[in-house]
PDB file of C-alpha atoms in Angstrom:
ATOM      1  CA  MET A 327      21.308 120.185  58.291  1.00 49.00           C
ATOM      2  CA  THR A 328      18.353 118.026  57.245  1.00 52.00           C
ATOM      3  CA  ARG A 329      16.204 116.261  59.772  1.00 49.00           C
ATOM      4  CA  TRP A 330      17.645 112.967  58.446  1.00 47.00           C
ATOM      5  CA  ASN A 331      21.228 114.106  59.041  1.00 52.00           C
ATOM      6  CA  ALA A 332      20.376 115.477  62.454  1.00 49.00           C
ATOM      7  CA  ALA A 333      18.808 112.172  63.455  1.00 48.00           C
ATOM      8  CA  ALA A 334      21.831 110.278  62.171  1.00 48.00           C
ATOM      9  CA  VAL A 335      24.183 112.499  64.155  1.00 45.00           C
ATOM     10  CA  ALA A 336      22.088 112.047  67.284  1.00 48.00           C
ATOM     11  CA  MET A 337      22.042 108.269  66.819  1.00 47.00           C
ATOM     12  CA  GLY A 338      25.800 108.294  66.339  1.00 50.00           C
ATOM     13  CA  LEU A 339      26.300 110.238  69.555  1.00 49.00           C
ATOM     14  CA  LEU A 340      24.076 107.828  71.487  1.00 48.00           C
ATOM     15  CA  LEU A 341      25.875 104.823  70.035  1.00 47.00           C
ATOM     16  CA  GLY A 342      29.241 106.374  70.829  1.00 51.00           C
ATOM     17  CA  THR A 343      28.158 107.058  74.405  1.00 48.00           C
ATOM     18  CA  ALA A 344      26.956 103.467  74.814  1.00 46.00           C
ATOM     19  CA  LEU A 345      30.192 102.056  73.395  1.00 45.00           C
ATOM     20  CA  ALA A 346      32.260 104.325  75.636  1.00 45.00           C
ATOM     21  CA  SER A 347      30.224 103.196  78.638  1.00 45.00           C
ATOM     22  CA  ASN A 348      30.740  99.531  77.762  1.00 47.00           C
ATOM     23  CA  ALA A 349      34.441 100.095  77.156  1.00 44.00           C
ATOM     24  CA  GLY A 350      34.732 101.798  80.528  1.00 42.00           C
ATOM     25  CA  ALA A 351      33.086  98.823  82.220  1.00 45.00           C
ATOM     26  CA  GLU A 352      35.462  96.401  80.500  1.00 56.00           C
ATOM     27  CA  GLU A 353      38.517  98.488  81.289  1.00 82.00           C
ATOM     28  CA  TRP A 354      38.156  98.710  85.071  1.00 93.00           C
ATOM     29  CA  ALA A 355      41.572  98.590  86.656  1.00 94.00           C
ATOM     30  CA  PRO A 356      42.820  98.857  90.254  1.00 96.00           C
ATOM     31  CA  THR A 357      44.379 102.141  91.324  1.00 96.00           C
ATOM     32  CA  ARG A 358      46.546 100.839  94.155  1.00 96.00           C
ATOM     33  CA  PRO A 359      48.007  97.513  95.397  1.00 98.00           C
ATOM     34  CA  ILE A 360      45.671  94.517  95.611  1.00 98.00           C
ATOM     35  CA  LYS A 361      45.536  92.355  98.729  1.00 98.00           C
ATOM     36  CA  ILE A 362      44.714  88.641  98.442  1.00 98.00           C
ATOM     37  CA  VAL A 363      43.718  87.314 101.866  1.00 98.00           C
ATOM     38  CA  VAL A 364      44.343  83.644 102.646  1.00 97.00           C
ATOM     39  CA  PRO A 365      42.422  82.630 105.818  1.00 94.00           C
ATOM     40  CA  ILE A 366      44.802  79.794 106.660  1.00 89.00           C
ATOM     41  CA  VAL A 367      48.586  79.243 106.806  1.00 85.00           C
ATOM     42  CA  GLY A 368      50.770  76.855 104.810  1.00 76.00           C
ATOM     43  CA  SER A 369      48.024  75.267 102.735  1.00 79.00           C
ATOM     44  CA  THR A 370      47.248  74.695  99.079  1.00 84.00           C
ATOM     45  CA  ASN A 371      45.111  77.836  99.390  1.00 90.00           C
ATOM     46  CA  ASP A 372      48.304  79.731 100.143  1.00 92.00           C
ATOM     47  CA  ALA A 373      50.182  77.964  97.333  1.00 91.00           C
ATOM     48  CA  LEU A 374      47.426  78.833  94.853  1.00 95.00           C
ATOM     49  CA  ALA A 375      47.386  82.491  95.918  1.00 97.00           C
ATOM     50  CA  ARG A 376      51.149  82.836  95.530  1.00 96.00           C
ATOM     51  CA  LEU A 377      51.027  81.024  92.189  1.00 96.00           C
ATOM     52  CA  ILE A 378      48.503  83.387  90.629  1.00 97.00           C
ATOM     53  CA  ALA A 379      49.581  86.648  92.332  1.00 98.00           C
ATOM     54  CA  PRO A 380      52.474  87.474  89.944  1.00 98.00           C
ATOM     55  CA  LYS A 381      50.301  86.733  86.917  1.00 98.00           C
ATOM     56  CA  LEU A 382      47.488  88.899  88.270  1.00 98.00           C
ATOM     57  CA  GLN A 383      49.953  91.687  88.988  1.00 98.00           C
ATOM     58  CA  GLU A 384      51.169  91.525  85.396  1.00 97.00           C
ATOM     59  CA  ALA A 385      47.607  91.575  84.033  1.00 97.00           C
ATOM     60  CA  LEU A 386      46.319  94.449  86.180  1.00 97.00           C
ATOM     61  CA  GLY A 387      49.408  96.630  86.474  1.00 96.00           C
ATOM     62  CA  GLN A 388      49.363  96.933  90.274  1.00 97.00           C
ATOM     63  CA  PRO A 389      51.295  95.072  93.003  1.00 98.00           C
ATOM     64  CA  VAL A 390      49.448  92.012  94.335  1.00 98.00           C
ATOM     65  CA  VAL A 391      50.239  91.088  97.937  1.00 98.00           C
ATOM     66  CA  VAL A 392      49.265  87.812  99.600  1.00 98.00           C
ATOM     67  CA  GLU A 393      48.412  88.127 103.301  1.00 97.00           C
ATOM     68  CA  ASN A 394      47.575  85.263 105.677  1.00 96.00           C
ATOM     69  CA  LYS A 395      44.835  85.905 108.248  1.00 95.00           C
ATOM     70  CA  PRO A 396      44.231  82.529 109.923  1.00 92.00           C
ATOM     71  CA  GLY A 397      41.957  81.621 112.787  1.00 89.00           C
ATOM     72  CA  ALA A 398      38.475  80.327 113.688  1.00 88.00           C
ATOM     73  CA  GLY A 399      38.392  77.810 110.878  1.00 86.00           C
ATOM     74  CA  GLY A 400      38.998  80.481 108.253  1.00 91.00           C
ATOM     75  CA  ASN A 401      36.324  82.819 109.601  1.00 94.00           C
ATOM     76  CA  ILE A 402      38.724  85.589 110.617  1.00 96.00           C
ATOM     77  CA  GLY A 403      40.188  86.066 107.158  1.00 97.00           C
ATOM     78  CA  ALA A 404      36.860  85.624 105.379  1.00 97.00           C
ATOM     79  CA  ASP A 405      35.156  88.116 107.696  1.00 98.00           C
ATOM     80  CA  TYR A 406      37.974  90.605 107.083  1.00 98.00           C
ATOM     81  CA  VAL A 407      37.301  90.491 103.339  1.00 98.00           C
ATOM     82  CA  ALA A 408      33.518  90.546 103.790  1.00 98.00           C
ATOM     83  CA  LYS A 409      33.872  93.835 105.698  1.00 98.00           C
ATOM     84  CA  ALA A 410      36.546  95.377 103.416  1.00 98.00           C
ATOM     85  CA  PRO A 411      35.678  98.273 101.074  1.00 98.00           C
ATOM     86  CA  PRO A 412      34.031  96.781  97.949  1.00 98.00           C
ATOM     87  CA  ASP A 413      36.364  98.562  95.554  1.00 97.00           C
ATOM     88  CA  GLY A 414      38.218  95.647  93.983  1.00 97.00           C
ATOM     89  CA  HIS A 415      41.378  95.962  96.032  1.00 98.00           C
ATOM     90  CA  THR A 416      40.753  93.128  98.528  1.00 98.00           C
ATOM     91  CA  LEU A 417      40.131  89.506  97.503  1.00 98.00           C
ATOM     92  CA  LEU A 418      39.645  86.262  99.429  1.00 98.00           C
ATOM     93  CA  VAL A 419      41.021  82.832  98.640  1.00 98.00           C
ATOM     94  CA  GLY A 420      38.156  80.827 100.100  1.00 96.00           C
ATOM     95  CA  TYR A 421      37.579  77.131 100.664  1.00 92.00           C
ATOM     96  CA  ASN A 422      35.007  74.678 102.061  1.00 88.00           C
ATOM     97  CA  GLY A 423      35.409  75.678 105.699  1.00 88.00           C
ATOM     98  CA  PRO A 424      34.470  79.363 105.880  1.00 93.00           C
ATOM     99  CA  LEU A 425      32.287  79.255 102.753  1.00 96.00           C
ATOM    100  CA  ALA A 426      30.217  76.073 103.123  1.00 94.00           C
ATOM    101  CA  ILE A 427      30.840  74.319 106.446  1.00 92.00           C
ATOM    102  CA  ASN A 428      31.263  76.841 109.225  1.00 91.00           C
ATOM    103  CA  LYS A 429      27.740  78.251 109.263  1.00 92.00           C
ATOM    104  CA  SER A 430      26.572  74.793 110.334  1.00 91.00           C
ATOM    105  CA  LEU A 431      29.567  74.102 112.566  1.00 88.00           C
ATOM    106  CA  PHE A 432      29.788  77.384 114.520  1.00 90.00           C
ATOM    107  CA  ASP A 433      27.038  78.696 116.776  1.00 88.00           C
ATOM    108  CA  ASN A 434      27.821  82.293 115.835  1.00 90.00           C
ATOM    109  CA  MET A 435      29.153  83.433 112.466  1.00 93.00           C
ATOM    110  CA  PRO A 436      30.488  86.984 112.030  1.00 94.00           C
ATOM    111  CA  PHE A 437      29.436  87.024 108.366  1.00 97.00           C
ATOM    112  CA  ASP A 438      27.124  85.233 105.937  1.00 96.00           C
ATOM    113  CA  PRO A 439      29.182  83.513 103.210  1.00 96.00           C
ATOM    114  CA  GLN A 440      26.406  83.736 100.621  1.00 95.00           C
ATOM    115  CA  LYS A 441      25.292  87.310 101.396  1.00 97.00           C
ATOM    116  CA  ASP A 442      28.496  89.091 102.364  1.00 98.00           C
ATOM    117  CA  LEU A 443      30.891  87.781  99.700  1.00 98.00           C
ATOM    118  CA  ALA A 444      30.724  87.969  95.899  1.00 98.00           C
ATOM    119  CA  PRO A 445      31.968  84.850  94.057  1.00 98.00           C
ATOM    120  CA  ILE A 446      34.518  85.423  91.292  1.00 98.00           C
ATOM    121  CA  THR A 447      35.590  81.941  90.251  1.00 98.00           C
ATOM    122  CA  LEU A 448      35.810  78.397  91.585  1.00 98.00           C
ATOM    123  CA  ALA A 449      39.470  77.855  90.797  1.00 97.00           C
ATOM    124  CA  VAL A 450      40.244  74.212  91.597  1.00 95.00           C
ATOM    125  CA  LYS A 451      38.878  71.150  93.346  1.00 91.00           C
ATOM    126  CA  SER A 452      40.262  67.821  94.459  1.00 88.00           C
ATOM    127  CA  PRO A 453      39.370  64.743  96.533  1.00 88.00           C
ATOM    128  CA  GLN A 454      41.408  64.181  99.702  1.00 93.00           C
ATOM    129  CA  TYR A 455      44.049  61.717 100.844  1.00 95.00           C
ATOM    130  CA  LEU A 456      43.763  59.762 104.094  1.00 97.00           C
ATOM    131  CA  VAL A 457      47.379  59.629 105.269  1.00 98.00           C
ATOM    132  CA  ALA A 458      49.197  58.209 108.290  1.00 97.00           C
ATOM    133  CA  GLY A 459      52.508  59.155 109.866  1.00 94.00           C
ATOM    134  CA  PRO A 460      55.576  56.959 109.390  1.00 87.00           C
ATOM    135  CA  ALA A 461      55.381  55.498 112.908  1.00 81.00           C
ATOM    136  CA  ALA A 462      51.745  54.383 112.585  1.00 92.00           C
ATOM    137  CA  ASP A 463      51.220  50.690 113.376  1.00 94.00           C
ATOM    138  CA  PHE A 464      48.980  50.217 110.319  1.00 96.00           C
ATOM    139  CA  GLY A 465      49.518  50.554 106.594  1.00 94.00           C
ATOM    140  CA  THR A 466      46.039  50.423 105.059  1.00 96.00           C
ATOM    141  CA  ALA A 467      42.649  51.974 105.742  1.00 96.00           C
ATOM    142  CA  LYS A 468      41.229  48.590 106.735  1.00 96.00           C
ATOM    143  CA  GLU A 469      44.018  48.066 109.268  1.00 97.00           C
ATOM    144  CA  PHE A 470      43.485  51.556 110.668  1.00 97.00           C
ATOM    145  CA  ILE A 471      39.781  50.912 111.144  1.00 97.00           C
ATOM    146  CA  ALA A 472      40.461  47.576 112.846  1.00 97.00           C
ATOM    147  CA  LYS A 473      43.076  49.103 115.170  1.00 97.00           C
ATOM    148  CA  ALA A 474      40.807  52.033 116.041  1.00 97.00           C
ATOM    149  CA  LYS A 475      37.915  49.698 116.838  1.00 96.00           C
ATOM    150  CA  ALA A 476      40.134  47.547 119.047  1.00 96.00           C
ATOM    151  CA  ASN A 477      41.645  50.563 120.827  1.00 94.00           C
ATOM    152  CA  PRO A 478      38.969  53.242 121.271  1.00 90.00           C
ATOM    153  CA  ALA A 479      40.362  56.779 121.576  1.00 81.00           C
ATOM    154  CA  LYS A 480      43.989  55.604 121.266  1.00 93.00           C
ATOM    155  CA  TYR A 481      44.490  57.351 117.947  1.00 96.00           C
ATOM    156  CA  SER A 482      44.382  61.029 117.039  1.00 96.00           C
ATOM    157  CA  TYR A 483      43.943  62.976 113.829  1.00 97.00           C
ATOM    158  CA  ALA A 484      45.153  66.370 112.674  1.00 96.00           C
ATOM    159  CA  SER A 485      43.061  68.931 110.819  1.00 91.00           C
ATOM    160  CA  VAL A 486      44.286  72.114 109.154  1.00 86.00           C
ATOM    161  CA  SER A 487      41.679  74.061 111.154  1.00 80.00           C
ATOM    162  CA  MET A 488      38.317  73.719 112.820  1.00 76.00           C
ATOM    163  CA  GLY A 489      35.605  73.655 110.210  1.00 71.00           C
ATOM    164  CA  SER A 490      37.916  72.668 107.380  1.00 78.00           C
ATOM    165  CA  ALA A 491      37.225  69.760 105.055  1.00 84.00           C
ATOM    166  CA  SER A 492      40.037  67.869 106.800  1.00 88.00           C
ATOM    167  CA  HIS A 493      38.153  68.209 110.095  1.00 87.00           C
ATOM    168  CA  LEU A 494      34.658  67.377 108.928  1.00 86.00           C
ATOM    169  CA  THR A 495      35.685  64.601 106.541  1.00 93.00           C
ATOM    170  CA  MET A 496      37.254  62.710 109.437  1.00 94.00           C
ATOM    171  CA  GLU A 497      34.139  63.267 111.529  1.00 90.00           C
ATOM    172  CA  MET A 498      32.086  61.805 108.680  1.00 90.00           C
ATOM    173  CA  PHE A 499      34.505  58.877 108.442  1.00 95.00           C
ATOM    174  CA  LYS A 500      34.391  58.251 112.194  1.00 94.00           C
ATOM    175  CA  ALA A 501      30.606  58.013 111.994  1.00 90.00           C
ATOM    176  CA  ALA A 502      30.653  55.826 108.873  1.00 93.00           C
ATOM    177  CA  ALA A 503      33.281  53.404 110.250  1.00 95.00           C
ATOM    178  CA  ASP A 504      32.028  53.570 113.865  1.00 95.00           C
ATOM    179  CA  ILE A 505      35.438  54.444 115.316  1.00 96.00           C
ATOM    180  CA  LYS A 506      36.716  56.940 117.879  1.00 95.00           C
ATOM    181  CA  VAL A 507      39.668  59.160 116.942  1.00 95.00           C
ATOM    182  CA  THR A 508      40.651  62.307 118.858  1.00 95.00           C
ATOM    183  CA  HIS A 509      40.637  65.609 116.965  1.00 93.00           C
ATOM    184  CA  VAL A 510      43.728  67.832 117.169  1.00 94.00           C
ATOM    185  CA  PRO A 511      43.072  71.081 115.239  1.00 90.00           C
ATOM    186  CA  TYR A 512      45.884  73.276 113.931  1.00 90.00           C
ATOM    187  CA  LYS A 513      46.164  76.707 112.362  1.00 84.00           C
ATOM    188  CA  GLY A 514      47.138  75.616 108.883  1.00 83.00           C
ATOM    189  CA  ALA A 515      48.550  72.644 107.034  1.00 88.00           C
ATOM    190  CA  THR A 516      52.195  73.276 107.918  1.00 90.00           C
ATOM    191  CA  PRO A 517      51.917  72.756 111.721  1.00 93.00           C
ATOM    192  CA  ALA A 518      49.493  69.863 111.176  1.00 94.00           C
ATOM    193  CA  LEU A 519      51.948  68.139 108.853  1.00 95.00           C
ATOM    194  CA  THR A 520      54.863  68.821 111.178  1.00 95.00           C
ATOM    195  CA  ASP A 521      53.139  66.936 113.986  1.00 96.00           C
ATOM    196  CA  LEU A 522      51.919  64.192 111.660  1.00 97.00           C
ATOM    197  CA  LEU A 523      55.435  63.630 110.298  1.00 96.00           C
ATOM    198  CA  GLY A 524      56.803  63.761 113.848  1.00 96.00           C
ATOM    199  CA  GLY A 525      54.419  61.105 115.128  1.00 94.00           C
ATOM    200  CA  ASN A 526      52.519  63.399 117.496  1.00 95.00           C
ATOM    201  CA  VAL A 527      49.255  62.601 115.710  1.00 96.00           C
ATOM    202  CA  HIS A 528      48.441  59.465 113.751  1.00 97.00           C
ATOM    203  CA  VAL A 529      46.322  60.297 110.695  1.00 98.00           C
ATOM    204  CA  ALA A 530      44.806  63.148 108.696  1.00 97.00           C
ATOM    205  CA  PHE A 531      42.677  63.906 105.676  1.00 96.00           C
ATOM    206  CA  MET A 532      44.586  66.327 103.449  1.00 93.00           C
ATOM    207  CA  VAL A 533      44.307  67.589  99.891  1.00 87.00           C
ATOM    208  CA  PRO A 534      47.003  65.874  97.800  1.00 89.00           C
ATOM    209  CA  GLY A 535      48.949  69.071  97.195  1.00 83.00           C
ATOM    210  CA  ASN A 536      49.785  69.290 100.886  1.00 86.00           C
ATOM    211  CA  VAL A 537      51.102  65.755 101.258  1.00 91.00           C
ATOM    212  CA  GLN A 538      52.031  64.351  97.846  1.00 88.00           C
ATOM    213  CA  GLN A 539      55.767  64.992  98.238  1.00 91.00           C
ATOM    214  CA  PHE A 540      55.846  63.243 101.621  1.00 95.00           C
ATOM    215  CA  VAL A 541      53.941  60.258 100.242  1.00 94.00           C
ATOM    216  CA  SER A 542      56.393  60.057  97.330  1.00 91.00           C
ATOM    217  CA  GLN A 543      59.326  60.176  99.767  1.00 94.00           C
ATOM    218  CA  GLY A 544      57.832  57.420 101.908  1.00 93.00           C
ATOM    219  CA  ARG A 545      57.478  59.744 104.883  1.00 96.00           C
ATOM    220  CA  LEU A 546      53.688  59.410 104.945  1.00 96.00           C
ATOM    221  CA  LYS A 547      51.531  56.348 104.268  1.00 96.00           C
ATOM    222  CA  LEU A 548      48.685  56.836 101.817  1.00 97.00           C
ATOM    223  CA  LEU A 549      45.771  54.738 103.110  1.00 97.00           C
ATOM    224  CA  ALA A 550      42.825  55.763 100.910  1.00 97.00           C
ATOM    225  CA  THR A 551      41.275  58.626  98.941  1.00 94.00           C
ATOM    226  CA  THR A 552      37.851  60.276  99.047  1.00 93.00           C
ATOM    227  CA  GLY A 553      37.209  60.489  95.307  1.00 86.00           C
ATOM    228  CA  ASP A 554      34.715  58.641  93.159  1.00 83.00           C
ATOM    229  CA  LYS A 555      37.617  56.994  91.338  1.00 85.00           C
ATOM    230  CA  ARG A 556      41.272  56.224  92.047  1.00 86.00           C
ATOM    231  CA  PHE A 557      43.964  58.832  91.550  1.00 82.00           C
ATOM    232  CA  PRO A 558      46.050  58.291  88.414  1.00 79.00           C
ATOM    233  CA  SER A 559      49.173  58.892  90.501  1.00 79.00           C
ATOM    234  CA  ALA A 560      48.101  56.294  93.103  1.00 84.00           C
ATOM    235  CA  PRO A 561      46.333  53.556  91.115  1.00 88.00           C
ATOM    236  CA  ASN A 562      46.880  50.907  93.806  1.00 91.00           C
ATOM    237  CA  VAL A 563      45.269  52.955  96.590  1.00 93.00           C
ATOM    238  CA  PRO A 564      41.512  52.363  97.028  1.00 95.00           C
ATOM    239  CA  THR A 565      38.836  54.955  97.544  1.00 95.00           C
ATOM    240  CA  LEU A 566      36.783  54.828 100.731  1.00 96.00           C
ATOM    241  CA  VAL A 567      33.714  54.329  98.558  1.00 95.00           C
ATOM    242  CA  GLU A 568      35.348  51.134  97.232  1.00 95.00           C
ATOM    243  CA  LEU A 569      35.993  50.005 100.791  1.00 96.00           C
ATOM    244  CA  GLY A 570      32.303  50.100 101.582  1.00 95.00           C
ATOM    245  CA  TYR A 571      31.679  53.684 102.709  1.00 94.00           C
ATOM    246  CA  PRO A 572      29.445  55.208  99.994  1.00 92.00           C
ATOM    247  CA  THR A 573      29.029  58.527 101.810  1.00 87.00           C
ATOM    248  CA  MET A 574      32.781  59.177 101.846  1.00 92.00           C
ATOM    249  CA  GLU A 575      33.103  61.102  98.594  1.00 87.00           C
ATOM    250  CA  ALA A 576      34.395  64.446  99.884  1.00 89.00           C
ATOM    251  CA  THR A 577      35.908  67.179  97.747  1.00 85.00           C
ATOM    252  CA  GLY A 578      38.232  69.974  98.770  1.00 86.00           C
ATOM    253  CA  TRP A 579      38.037  73.147  96.690  1.00 92.00           C
ATOM    254  CA  VAL A 580      39.405  76.664  96.462  1.00 95.00           C
ATOM    255  CA  GLY A 581      37.969  79.799  94.852  1.00 98.00           C
ATOM    256  CA  LEU A 582      38.295  83.564  94.826  1.00 98.00           C
ATOM    257  CA  LEU A 583      35.773  86.086  96.121  1.00 98.00           C
ATOM    258  CA  ALA A 584      35.366  89.793  96.847  1.00 98.00           C
ATOM    259  CA  PRO A 585      33.174  91.818  99.247  1.00 98.00           C
ATOM    260  CA  ALA A 586      29.489  91.481  98.346  1.00 98.00           C
ATOM    261  CA  ALA A 587      28.914  95.039  97.101  1.00 97.00           C
ATOM    262  CA  THR A 588      31.825  94.976  94.664  1.00 98.00           C
ATOM    263  CA  PRO A 589      30.574  96.384  91.312  1.00 97.00           C
ATOM    264  CA  LYS A 590      29.807  93.888  88.576  1.00 97.00           C
ATOM    265  CA  PRO A 591      32.435  95.260  86.128  1.00 97.00           C
ATOM    266  CA  VAL A 592      35.103  94.639  88.763  1.00 98.00           C
ATOM    267  CA  ILE A 593      33.949  91.049  89.325  1.00 98.00           C
ATOM    268  CA  GLU A 594      33.818  90.467  85.563  1.00 97.00           C
ATOM    269  CA  ARG A 595      37.340  91.827  85.038  1.00 98.00           C
ATOM    270  CA  TYR A 596      38.740  89.631  87.795  1.00 98.00           C
ATOM    271  CA  ASN A 597      36.901  86.605  86.432  1.00 98.00           C
ATOM    272  CA  ARG A 598      38.313  87.145  82.924  1.00 97.00           C
ATOM    273  CA  GLU A 599      41.858  87.580  84.170  1.00 98.00           C
ATOM    274  CA  LEU A 600      41.760  84.715  86.666  1.00 98.00           C
ATOM    275  CA  VAL A 601      40.228  82.272  84.190  1.00 98.00           C
ATOM    276  CA  LYS A 602      42.984  83.136  81.700  1.00 98.00           C
ATOM    277  CA  ILE A 603      45.624  82.648  84.387  1.00 98.00           C
ATOM    278  CA  LEU A 604      44.198  79.339  85.628  1.00 98.00           C
ATOM    279  CA  LYS A 605      43.930  77.992  82.086  1.00 97.00           C
ATOM    280  CA  SER A 606      47.408  79.104  81.043  1.00 97.00           C
ATOM    281  CA  PRO A 607      49.571  76.022  80.289  1.00 96.00           C
ATOM    282  CA  ASP A 608      52.202  76.653  82.968  1.00 95.00           C
ATOM    283  CA  ILE A 609      49.713  77.301  85.793  1.00 96.00           C
ATOM    284  CA  THR A 610      47.493  74.378  84.750  1.00 95.00           C
ATOM    285  CA  ALA A 611      50.523  72.084  84.735  1.00 94.00           C
ATOM    286  CA  ARG A 612      51.600  73.239  88.209  1.00 92.00           C
ATOM    287  CA  LEU A 613      48.103  72.719  89.610  1.00 92.00           C
ATOM    288  CA  ARG A 614      47.815  69.269  88.065  1.00 88.00           C
ATOM    289  CA  ASP A 615      51.149  68.373  89.653  1.00 85.00           C
ATOM    290  CA  MET A 616      49.418  69.226  92.949  1.00 83.00           C
ATOM    291  CA  GLU A 617      46.602  66.797  91.994  1.00 83.00           C
ATOM    292  CA  PHE A 618      44.103  69.626  91.465  1.00 88.00           C
ATOM    293  CA  GLU A 619      41.447  69.704  88.779  1.00 89.00           C
ATOM    294  CA  VAL A 620      41.294  73.192  87.258  1.00 95.00           C
ATOM    295  CA  VAL A 621      37.692  74.446  87.139  1.00 96.00           C
ATOM    296  CA  ALA A 622      37.921  78.224  86.400  1.00 97.00           C
ATOM    297  CA  SER A 623      34.138  78.772  86.624  1.00 98.00           C
ATOM    298  CA  THR A 624      31.940  81.803  86.096  1.00 98.00           C
ATOM    299  CA  PRO A 625      30.846  83.828  89.165  1.00 98.00           C
ATOM    300  CA  GLU A 626      27.318  82.424  88.827  1.00 98.00           C
ATOM    301  CA  GLN A 627      28.558  78.832  88.692  1.00 98.00           C
ATOM    302  CA  PHE A 628      30.700  79.414  91.778  1.00 98.00           C
ATOM    303  CA  GLY A 629      27.722  80.890  93.641  1.00 98.00           C
ATOM    304  CA  ASP A 630      25.629  77.831  92.781  1.00 97.00           C
ATOM    305  CA  TRP A 631      28.507  75.565  93.879  1.00 97.00           C
ATOM    306  CA  ILE A 632      28.785  77.266  97.277  1.00 97.00           C
ATOM    307  CA  ALA A 633      25.021  76.888  97.814  1.00 96.00           C
ATOM    308  CA  SER A 634      25.129  73.199  96.878  1.00 94.00           C
ATOM    309  CA  GLU A 635      28.184  72.491  99.031  1.00 93.00           C
ATOM    310  CA  SER A 636      26.607  74.335 101.968  1.00 94.00           C
ATOM    311  CA  ARG A 637      23.636  71.979 101.836  1.00 93.00           C
ATOM    312  CA  LYS A 638      25.891  68.926 101.522  1.00 88.00           C
ATOM    313  CA  TRP A 639      28.289  69.809 104.339  1.00 90.00           C
ATOM    314  CA  GLY A 640      25.459  71.154 106.498  1.00 91.00           C
ATOM    315  CA  ALA A 641      23.786  67.747 106.311  1.00 86.00           C
ATOM    316  CA  ALA A 642      27.106  66.119 107.243  1.00 82.00           C
ATOM    317  CA  VAL A 643      27.519  68.376 110.269  1.00 86.00           C
ATOM    318  CA  LYS A 644      24.014  67.544 111.424  1.00 86.00           C
ATOM    319  CA  ALA A 645      24.472  63.811 110.860  1.00 79.00           C
ATOM    320  CA  THR A 646      27.781  63.625 112.710  1.00 75.00           C
ATOM    321  CA  GLY A 647      26.963  66.121 115.433  1.00 78.00           C
ATOM    322  CA  ALA A 648      30.303  67.866 114.815  1.00 77.00           C
ATOM    323  CA  LYS A 649      30.803  71.259 116.453  1.00 78.00           C
ATOM    324  CA  ALA A 650      33.598  73.810 116.496  1.00 77.00           C
ATOM    325  CA  GLU A 651      35.783  73.129 119.507  1.00 65.00           C
TER     326      GLU A 651
END
């Protein structure tokens, strides 16, 4: 064999090794069932997880199980994932509370959202609805503010958990409107909505997916939204910014993460599959019906988003003096 041929063979072997290595990285696959942890009960986080789980199971060839681990404003479930083996078999459906709010709201955090979790994708985001129960003696945001000013501490509000966007958004609104409303925290959207519908609490900030059906049925009153523009499905309902509260643009969002030390090929595989799932016509249509904007970001974009939201919500916690109760 000539030196030229020998060099060509050697180059071919090196190229083949490199291609095989790249192929192996792209072809990572789970070897046992995957657990998706939802740190809250009966929320759009839960709905999103159960919407994508069958599609993810089909894509990866392993069972995908959704497990709720609520408590401490989402910290219990998020901490569970942060401390799970970083092997690609445990994922978190995370949201504002445990990822961007709680480190400012809680005196002691069992994990660091930006150090102990690896972002995969920011899945969806949405402004919130300010809703009132059917027995409320007001029908607009302006009337609610007037009633609350005239009757300090008479009214109460539900949140899906301590540290959630529904909790802190109302605290921001209380400060902006100079009203007093008593906080009643719940462990998830379902019990919060049950009491709101039953008249045990008066108002709540909720993502549209949790309350849209009840608004449509006339069982909840839609008072205002927290977006920068009106919802297409509720064109006659003003935003709080329109009503004179410029700081009241508050977004709820949901994304997927893994333990921090999860290998990059695993994160990349999950990102590819989840982006495809989120952008598939049937899933996109379902999420839009829930008034969610599909984002389907890269891991890097999601990491930047969490950092930005942490600064924003941290400033809100400081300004309002809100604390976990």
